Structures are given as C-alpha cells and as structure tokens.
Short mmCIF file of C-alpha atoms and ligand atoms in Angstrom, two decimals:
data_model
loop_
_atom_site.label_atom_id
_atom_site.label_comp_id
_atom_site.label_asym_id
_atom_site.label_seq_id
_atom_site.Cartn_x
_atom_site.Cartn_y
_atom_site.Cartn_z
CA MET A 1 3.37 14.87 -19.98
CA ASP A 2 6.34 16.32 -18.19
CA GLU A 3 8.40 18.37 -20.63
CA SER A 4 11.59 17.39 -18.83
CA ASP A 5 10.96 13.69 -19.32
CA PRO A 6 14.09 12.40 -21.05
CA ASP A 7 12.49 9.22 -22.32
CA PRO A 8 8.74 9.73 -22.81
CA HIS A 9 8.05 6.70 -24.95
CA ARG A 10 9.98 4.09 -22.99
CA VAL A 11 7.84 3.38 -19.98
CA ALA A 12 7.48 0.96 -17.11
CA LEU A 13 4.35 -1.10 -16.71
CA ALA A 14 3.48 -0.77 -13.04
CA ILE A 15 1.07 -3.09 -11.24
CA ASP A 16 -0.28 -2.66 -7.71
CA VAL A 17 -2.08 -5.62 -6.15
CA GLY A 18 -3.98 -4.99 -2.93
CA GLY A 19 -6.62 -6.84 -0.95
CA THR A 20 -9.29 -4.42 -2.17
CA THR A 21 -8.09 -3.07 -5.53
CA LEU A 22 -5.98 -4.19 -8.48
CA ALA A 23 -4.34 -1.29 -10.35
CA ALA A 24 -2.06 -1.07 -13.37
CA GLY A 25 -0.51 1.85 -15.19
CA LEU A 26 2.17 3.05 -17.57
CA VAL A 27 4.78 5.25 -15.89
CA THR A 28 7.44 7.34 -17.62
CA THR A 29 11.07 7.64 -16.54
CA ALA A 30 10.08 10.99 -14.97
CA GLY A 31 7.57 9.21 -12.72
CA ILE A 32 4.46 10.40 -14.53
CA VAL A 33 1.52 7.99 -14.75
CA VAL A 34 0.35 8.36 -18.35
CA ARG A 35 -2.30 5.65 -18.36
CA ARG A 36 -4.00 3.72 -15.56
CA ALA A 37 -6.80 1.25 -14.96
CA GLU A 38 -8.14 -0.53 -11.93
CA ARG A 39 -10.77 -2.99 -10.80
CA PRO A 40 -11.82 -4.57 -7.50
CA THR A 41 -9.78 -7.52 -6.29
CA PRO A 42 -12.06 -10.55 -6.80
CA THR A 43 -13.32 -12.16 -3.63
CA ALA A 44 -11.94 -15.69 -3.91
CA GLY A 45 -11.12 -18.34 -1.36
CA ALA A 46 -8.43 -20.96 -1.03
CA GLY A 47 -7.91 -22.89 -4.25
CA GLN A 48 -9.34 -20.11 -6.41
CA GLY A 49 -6.07 -18.36 -7.15
CA ASP A 50 -6.69 -18.56 -10.89
CA VAL A 51 -9.69 -16.24 -10.51
CA VAL A 52 -7.55 -13.44 -9.08
CA THR A 53 -4.71 -14.06 -11.53
CA ALA A 54 -7.10 -13.93 -14.50
CA ALA A 55 -8.51 -10.61 -13.30
CA LEU A 56 -5.00 -9.18 -13.00
CA LEU A 57 -3.92 -10.33 -16.47
CA ALA A 58 -7.12 -8.86 -17.96
CA LEU A 59 -6.32 -5.57 -16.25
CA ILE A 60 -2.82 -5.62 -17.74
CA ASP A 61 -4.31 -6.19 -21.21
CA GLU A 62 -6.63 -3.26 -20.61
CA VAL A 63 -3.84 -0.84 -19.74
CA LEU A 64 -1.66 -2.05 -22.63
CA GLY A 65 -4.50 -1.90 -25.13
CA PRO A 66 -5.27 0.97 -27.50
CA GLY A 67 -5.47 4.08 -25.36
CA SER A 68 -7.70 7.09 -25.59
CA ASP A 69 -4.59 9.29 -25.76
CA ASP A 70 -3.47 10.39 -29.24
CA GLY A 71 0.25 9.61 -29.10
CA PRO A 72 2.01 6.40 -30.07
CA THR A 73 1.64 3.46 -27.70
CA PRO A 74 4.65 3.69 -25.37
CA LEU A 75 7.20 0.89 -25.34
CA VAL A 76 7.19 -1.10 -22.10
CA THR A 77 10.81 -1.79 -21.16
CA CYS A 78 10.33 -3.18 -17.65
CA VAL A 79 7.62 -4.24 -15.22
CA GLY A 80 7.28 -3.26 -11.57
CA LEU A 81 4.91 -5.60 -9.75
CA ALA A 82 3.85 -4.42 -6.30
CA CYS A 83 1.86 -6.86 -4.20
CA ALA A 84 0.48 -6.92 -0.67
CA GLY A 85 2.77 -8.88 1.60
CA PRO A 86 4.26 -11.14 2.48
CA ILE A 87 6.08 -11.81 -0.76
CA ASP A 88 9.19 -13.77 -1.66
CA ALA A 89 11.04 -11.67 -4.21
CA THR A 90 13.70 -14.37 -4.59
CA ALA A 91 11.21 -17.07 -5.52
CA GLY A 92 8.87 -14.66 -7.30
CA THR A 93 5.91 -15.81 -5.20
CA VAL A 94 3.29 -14.04 -3.10
CA ARG A 95 0.97 -14.99 -0.24
CA PRO A 96 -0.84 -11.79 0.70
CA VAL A 97 -2.44 -11.95 4.14
CA ASN A 98 -5.63 -10.43 2.70
CA ILE A 99 -5.85 -12.42 -0.55
CA PRO A 100 -6.41 -15.96 0.76
CA ALA A 101 -6.71 -17.38 -2.77
CA TRP A 102 -2.98 -16.84 -3.29
CA ARG A 103 -0.63 -18.96 -1.20
CA ASP A 104 2.91 -19.07 -2.61
CA GLU A 105 1.37 -17.98 -5.90
CA PRO A 106 4.04 -17.77 -8.66
CA LEU A 107 2.91 -14.32 -9.70
CA VAL A 108 6.15 -13.20 -11.35
CA ALA A 109 6.08 -16.26 -13.64
CA SER A 110 2.41 -15.66 -14.52
CA VAL A 111 2.95 -12.02 -15.41
CA ALA A 112 6.23 -12.69 -17.25
CA ALA A 113 4.65 -15.46 -19.32
CA HIS A 114 1.72 -13.21 -20.18
CA LEU A 115 3.97 -10.38 -21.38
CA SER A 116 6.79 -12.52 -22.82
CA GLY A 117 9.51 -9.91 -22.82
CA PRO A 118 10.34 -7.23 -20.28
CA PRO A 119 11.83 -8.23 -16.92
CA VAL A 120 9.47 -8.28 -13.92
CA VAL A 121 10.56 -6.87 -10.54
CA LEU A 122 8.43 -7.96 -7.57
CA VAL A 123 8.13 -5.61 -4.58
CA ASN A 124 5.98 -5.30 -1.49
CA ASP A 125 3.12 -2.88 -2.16
CA ALA A 126 3.90 -0.69 0.84
CA VAL A 127 7.56 -0.55 -0.17
CA ALA A 128 6.41 0.62 -3.58
CA MET A 129 4.24 3.31 -1.99
CA THR A 130 7.19 4.44 0.14
CA VAL A 131 9.57 4.60 -2.82
CA GLY A 132 6.94 6.50 -4.81
CA GLU A 133 6.47 9.06 -2.05
CA HIS A 134 10.26 9.35 -1.66
CA TRP A 135 10.69 9.95 -5.38
CA ARG A 136 7.81 12.31 -6.12
CA GLY A 137 5.65 12.73 -3.01
CA ALA A 138 5.63 13.70 0.65
CA ALA A 139 9.09 12.27 1.43
CA ARG A 140 11.00 14.11 -1.32
CA GLY A 141 14.41 15.22 -0.08
CA THR A 142 14.32 12.97 3.01
CA ASP A 143 16.94 10.27 3.52
CA ASP A 144 15.04 8.08 5.98
CA VAL A 145 11.32 7.40 5.89
CA LEU A 146 8.82 4.75 6.89
CA GLY A 147 5.82 4.54 4.58
CA VAL A 148 2.65 2.97 5.95
CA VAL A 149 -0.48 1.83 4.12
CA VAL A 150 -3.63 1.76 6.27
CA SER A 151 -6.29 -0.16 4.38
CA THR A 152 -7.59 -3.73 4.49
CA GLY A 153 -4.40 -4.45 6.42
CA VAL A 154 -1.46 -2.32 7.57
CA GLY A 155 1.56 -2.41 5.26
CA GLY A 156 4.91 -0.73 5.58
CA GLY A 157 8.11 0.00 3.71
CA LEU A 158 11.43 1.68 4.42
CA VAL A 159 13.77 4.01 2.59
CA LEU A 160 17.00 4.32 4.62
CA ALA A 161 19.98 6.48 3.67
CA GLY A 162 18.13 7.36 0.49
CA ARG A 163 17.70 3.79 -0.74
CA PRO A 164 14.91 1.23 -0.39
CA ARG A 165 15.67 -1.18 2.44
CA LEU A 166 14.23 -4.43 1.13
CA GLY A 167 15.69 -7.27 3.20
CA PRO A 168 16.68 -10.73 1.91
CA THR A 169 13.20 -11.58 0.56
CA ALA A 170 12.00 -7.95 0.29
CA ASN A 171 9.87 -7.97 3.44
CA ALA A 172 11.63 -5.30 5.53
CA GLY A 173 9.31 -2.62 6.90
CA HIS A 174 6.34 -4.78 7.85
CA VAL A 175 5.31 -2.40 10.64
CA GLY A 176 1.77 -3.80 10.59
CA HIS A 177 3.11 -7.03 12.03
CA THR A 178 5.21 -5.57 14.77
CA VAL A 179 3.74 -6.49 18.14
CA VAL A 180 2.07 -3.76 20.17
CA VAL A 181 -0.20 -5.87 22.44
CA VAL A 182 1.65 -8.52 24.40
CA ASP A 183 -0.57 -11.63 24.43
CA GLY A 184 -2.94 -9.79 22.12
CA GLU A 185 -5.53 -11.31 19.81
CA PRO A 186 -4.53 -13.55 16.90
CA CYS A 187 -3.52 -11.78 13.68
CA PRO A 188 -4.31 -13.10 10.19
CA CYS A 189 -0.53 -13.43 9.70
CA GLY A 190 -0.36 -16.18 12.32
CA GLY A 191 1.12 -14.01 15.06
CA ARG A 192 -0.60 -12.24 17.95
CA GLY A 193 -1.08 -8.65 19.01
CA CYS A 194 0.22 -7.10 15.78
CA VAL A 195 -0.48 -3.45 14.91
CA GLU A 196 -2.80 -4.78 12.19
CA THR A 197 -5.10 -6.49 14.73
CA ARG A 198 -6.25 -3.01 15.83
CA GLY A 199 -4.94 -0.48 13.34
CA SER A 200 -6.23 -1.74 9.99
CA ALA A 201 -9.47 -0.37 8.61
CA THR A 202 -10.81 -3.90 8.87
CA ALA A 203 -9.99 -4.06 12.60
CA MET A 204 -11.40 -0.60 13.28
CA VAL A 205 -14.67 -1.51 11.56
CA ARG A 206 -14.82 -4.75 13.54
CA ALA A 207 -14.27 -2.88 16.80
CA ALA A 208 -16.90 -0.31 15.91
CA LEU A 209 -19.47 -2.99 15.13
CA ALA A 210 -18.67 -4.74 18.41
CA GLY A 211 -19.26 -1.42 20.15
CA GLY A 212 -22.71 -1.06 18.65
CA TRP A 213 -21.99 1.10 15.60
CA ARG A 214 -24.05 0.33 12.50
CA PRO A 215 -23.39 1.78 9.02
CA PRO A 216 -26.13 3.81 7.35
CA GLY A 217 -28.50 1.63 5.35
CA ASP A 218 -27.77 -1.43 7.44
CA GLY A 219 -30.69 -3.84 7.18
CA ALA A 220 -32.94 -1.46 5.27
CA GLY A 221 -33.02 0.73 2.21
CA PRO A 222 -31.50 0.40 -1.24
CA GLY A 223 -27.93 0.46 0.03
CA ALA A 224 -28.30 -2.59 2.25
CA GLY A 225 -26.40 -5.64 1.07
CA SER A 226 -25.01 -3.91 -2.01
CA ALA A 227 -21.42 -4.55 -0.96
CA ASP A 228 -20.94 -8.30 -1.33
CA ARG A 229 -17.96 -8.36 1.01
CA SER A 230 -19.73 -6.40 3.75
CA PRO A 231 -22.65 -8.52 5.00
CA ALA A 232 -23.65 -5.86 7.55
CA GLY A 233 -24.57 -3.21 4.95
CA ARG A 234 -21.75 -0.89 4.03
CA ALA A 235 -19.67 -1.59 7.11
CA ASP A 236 -16.37 -0.57 5.57
CA GLY A 237 -13.60 1.88 6.31
CA ARG A 238 -15.21 4.65 4.28
CA ALA A 239 -18.49 4.41 6.19
CA LEU A 240 -16.63 4.27 9.50
CA ALA A 241 -14.54 7.33 8.67
CA ALA A 242 -17.65 9.24 7.62
CA ALA A 243 -19.40 8.32 10.86
CA ALA A 244 -16.38 9.34 12.92
CA ALA A 245 -16.16 12.64 11.06
CA ALA A 246 -19.83 13.23 11.82
CA GLY A 247 -19.16 12.73 15.53
CA ASP A 248 -20.57 9.23 16.10
CA PRO A 249 -18.99 8.29 19.47
CA ARG A 250 -18.80 4.55 18.70
CA ALA A 251 -17.04 5.19 15.40
CA ARG A 252 -14.70 7.69 17.03
CA ALA A 253 -13.83 5.22 19.78
CA ALA A 254 -12.92 2.56 17.24
CA VAL A 255 -10.70 4.95 15.25
CA GLU A 256 -9.11 6.16 18.51
CA ARG A 257 -8.23 2.57 19.43
CA GLY A 258 -6.82 1.90 15.97
CA ALA A 259 -4.82 5.13 15.96
CA ALA A 260 -3.28 4.26 19.33
CA ALA A 261 -2.07 0.91 17.98
CA LEU A 262 -0.69 2.52 14.83
CA ALA A 263 1.06 5.18 16.92
CA ALA A 264 2.64 2.53 19.14
CA GLY A 265 4.05 0.85 16.05
CA PHE A 266 5.21 4.16 14.59
CA VAL A 267 7.04 5.28 17.73
CA SER A 268 8.66 1.85 18.09
CA ALA A 269 9.91 1.98 14.50
CA ALA A 270 11.15 5.54 14.94
CA ALA A 271 13.00 4.61 18.13
CA LEU A 272 14.62 1.66 16.40
CA LEU A 273 15.73 3.55 13.28
CA GLU A 274 15.78 7.21 14.34
CA LEU A 275 13.19 8.27 11.81
CA ASP A 276 12.03 11.86 11.43
CA LEU A 277 9.25 11.15 8.96
CA ILE A 278 6.44 8.63 8.54
CA VAL A 279 4.22 8.94 5.45
CA VAL A 280 0.77 7.39 5.76
CA GLY A 281 -1.28 6.38 2.73
CA GLY A 282 -3.88 3.77 1.83
CA GLY A 283 -7.64 3.96 1.59
CA PHE A 284 -8.32 4.76 5.23
CA ALA A 285 -5.67 7.50 5.36
CA ALA A 286 -7.74 9.34 2.76
CA SER A 287 -10.17 10.09 5.61
CA GLY A 288 -7.79 12.87 6.63
CA PRO A 289 -8.07 14.45 10.09
CA VAL A 290 -10.36 11.66 11.27
CA LEU A 291 -7.25 9.47 11.37
CA PHE A 292 -4.40 11.97 11.55
CA GLU A 293 -5.62 13.95 14.57
CA PRO A 294 -5.72 10.96 16.97
CA LEU A 295 -2.68 9.42 15.28
CA ARG A 296 -0.47 12.46 15.87
CA ARG A 297 -1.81 12.87 19.41
CA HIS A 298 -0.96 9.26 20.29
CA VAL A 299 2.46 9.57 18.65
CA ALA A 300 3.16 12.70 20.71
CA THR A 301 2.16 11.11 24.02
CA ARG A 302 4.40 8.08 23.33
CA SER A 303 7.45 10.00 22.10
CA GLY A 304 9.60 10.38 25.18
CA MET A 305 13.16 10.75 24.05
CA PRO A 306 14.21 14.07 22.49
CA PHE A 307 15.10 12.60 19.10
CA LEU A 308 11.61 11.09 18.83
CA GLN A 309 10.03 14.50 19.22
CA ARG A 310 11.23 15.39 15.73
CA LEU A 311 9.01 12.67 14.27
CA ARG A 312 6.40 13.97 11.83
CA VAL A 313 3.47 11.91 10.58
CA VAL A 314 2.17 13.20 7.24
CA PRO A 315 -0.32 12.07 4.61
CA ALA A 316 0.89 10.56 1.36
CA GLU A 317 0.69 13.00 -1.54
CA LEU A 318 0.43 10.73 -4.57
CA GLY A 319 -2.84 9.09 -3.54
CA ARG A 320 -3.66 5.93 -5.43
CA ASP A 321 -0.73 6.50 -7.83
CA ALA A 322 1.95 6.11 -5.13
CA GLY A 323 2.27 2.35 -5.45
CA LEU A 324 2.41 2.51 -9.24
CA VAL A 325 5.05 5.26 -9.23
CA GLY A 326 7.19 3.39 -6.71
CA ALA A 327 6.90 0.03 -8.46
CA ALA A 328 7.93 1.76 -11.67
CA ALA A 329 10.88 3.45 -9.94
CA LEU A 330 12.22 0.12 -8.69
CA ALA A 331 11.78 -1.54 -12.08
CA LEU A 332 13.36 1.37 -13.98
CA ARG A 333 16.36 1.45 -11.62
CA ARG A 334 16.85 -2.29 -11.97
CA ARG A 335 16.64 -1.94 -15.76
CA ASP A 336 19.20 0.86 -15.74
CA ASP A 337 21.49 -1.08 -13.39
CA VAL A 338 21.37 -4.07 -15.73
CA THR A 339 21.96 -1.86 -18.76
CA ALA A 340 24.88 -0.10 -17.07
CA GLY A 341 26.32 -3.42 -15.92
CA SER A 342 26.29 -4.93 -19.39
CA GLY A 343 27.68 -1.85 -21.16
ZN1 ZN B 1 0.39 -9.99 12.17
#
C-alpha cells in the first residue's frame, strides 16, 4: 500500500461493468486498488436482466468478503459504479448498447439496496477510465483529455479544464457514436455511420471475417467452439490482433479500416475541443502497435490545422484498473464534497 495514503482503511468500492467483463475492487483515497475480482459478463438477452444483475451482486460480495490480505477489512465509505453507456445518472438507470438484457435497468437502486449504506455514484465506464488515467495514468498533469475505450464497443469520456465533463445525464464524450460515415451502416445505438460501426473490436472482427479471415482452430481442433459467444471459433479481438501482428493481410486490412474510423473520430473531437491528448484503453488497445501504428498514421494524415498537429494518441497506463480507479475517484470526490458541504 502507498505509504503516503492518508486514509488507508476508508476505501471506495469501485465497480466496472462492461459488455465483456464485470470487475469490482476496493480503492484507497490514494487511488491504489487493494483488492479486485472479475468475471465474464453473462450472455443474456432481453428480459434476462436479473441474470446480469445477480452476477454483479455476487461479484460485489466476493470483493467485500474475507480477503487473502492480512490487514483489517477496509471500511467502504462510498461506491463508484461505472457502466457501459448510455446511462442516465439522474435516474440511476443504464441501457448499455452491448448488454441487451439491461434496458433502463435501475442499477443504482439494485446496488444500493444490496449494500444498504454508502452512497452510489453512477458514471459512464469510459468516463471512469478517463478520470482514472487523468488521476494516476497517462494523462497525469494534462488539463484536457479524451479517453477512449476500444473493446466490444467504442466508449469515450472527457476531462476538460482539469475536471470531468459529464453532461446533464453523464453521457458527454461518447466519441464512439459520433458520425464518421455519412449514410453509413446502422449502429447498435440506433444511429448510422458511427465510429463504433467500424472501430470497435466487434466491427473489426466482423470486417475481417467478411474479408475471408478465419481464426485459428475454426471448425477443427480442441479450441473450436470453446467460446460460447464466438460461433466461428475464437473470432474475437484478441485472435484478430494476433493475426494482424503475425502479418495476416485480411486481419491487417480490417484493423486498418477500424483505425481509420477511430482516427476520424479522434481528429473531429480534437478539432472541436482543441485537445492535445487522447488516451486509448480497452481490451483491443492492449494489442499495442497493431492498433497504435495505423491509428497514429491515420490521425496524422487527417490533422490539417496547426493546432491539431500537437495531438498525441497514447496507450492507457492503468490497464484493467483504470475504470476502477476513476470510478473510485468520482465517488470519493462526491463523498468529500458532501462532507465539506455539511460541515
Ligand atoms: Zn452509434
């Protein structure tokens, strides 16, 4: 634990809900994750919201249960709940594009009832990642940053003038649903031509399969069919990134196409807000140069105006902890604001 932590035993419970993974952790006031647990997001369709909620509450019980660490169980004083968007922070509900089982799901009420005590702050998962990276990661010391999560979908969050820019219902920063293809294909959000229709790992895999790429083990061997959400063998972002890194031209073409769409969204956001820094995290960003080389190249070729040429696109530094750290930061700040306001 960080020796400088002023309050090591009063922690935030942080929760990060994504289309692929549910994560929960205990985070100190110094932003250190002292305990974490995760499990796959259950595959559940419309009307099966209870299945996903039950998995999340079980995960919370796991992280709050007796730990393997020797010290006393920390006291949870607030809860930061990050969830894939869109969310409605005012109503406390979520309807993640990539979790179809939840439509206007009252997630804040479910979590609050389960914990019966500490206040629950709901934030967009990509906003949480951005705040985490601004606090302790790649965007330290920067006033203005767009954080982007490239995974099942494409999420985004903004810190402007040093503070999270949330918007009235906490949906500001949804760069994945800015439009980069006029009259483009339908997006799961209900719009058309969004960045996410090409730039998500899901879209890149789909494009690669359409171009003739097949993941290793497809249709034969022990690996075939082992991933229940990938009927065509292990046709997921990890397999695609590995194939692209190995030089498979169909995989590379799909990543190139996705990177171009992401870059178009990045440059548009930077032009709108005069951003110098975009931090990219999420499962597919972990593929490293496979994504960042074409991404930076496409950003460079689209950055015309001088101020855009300062734009840097860098990998997130906190990895899978970024969302937890950011959700905790927002919950701790809200707790401190309330405490200060009542004192
Ligand atoms: Zn969209």
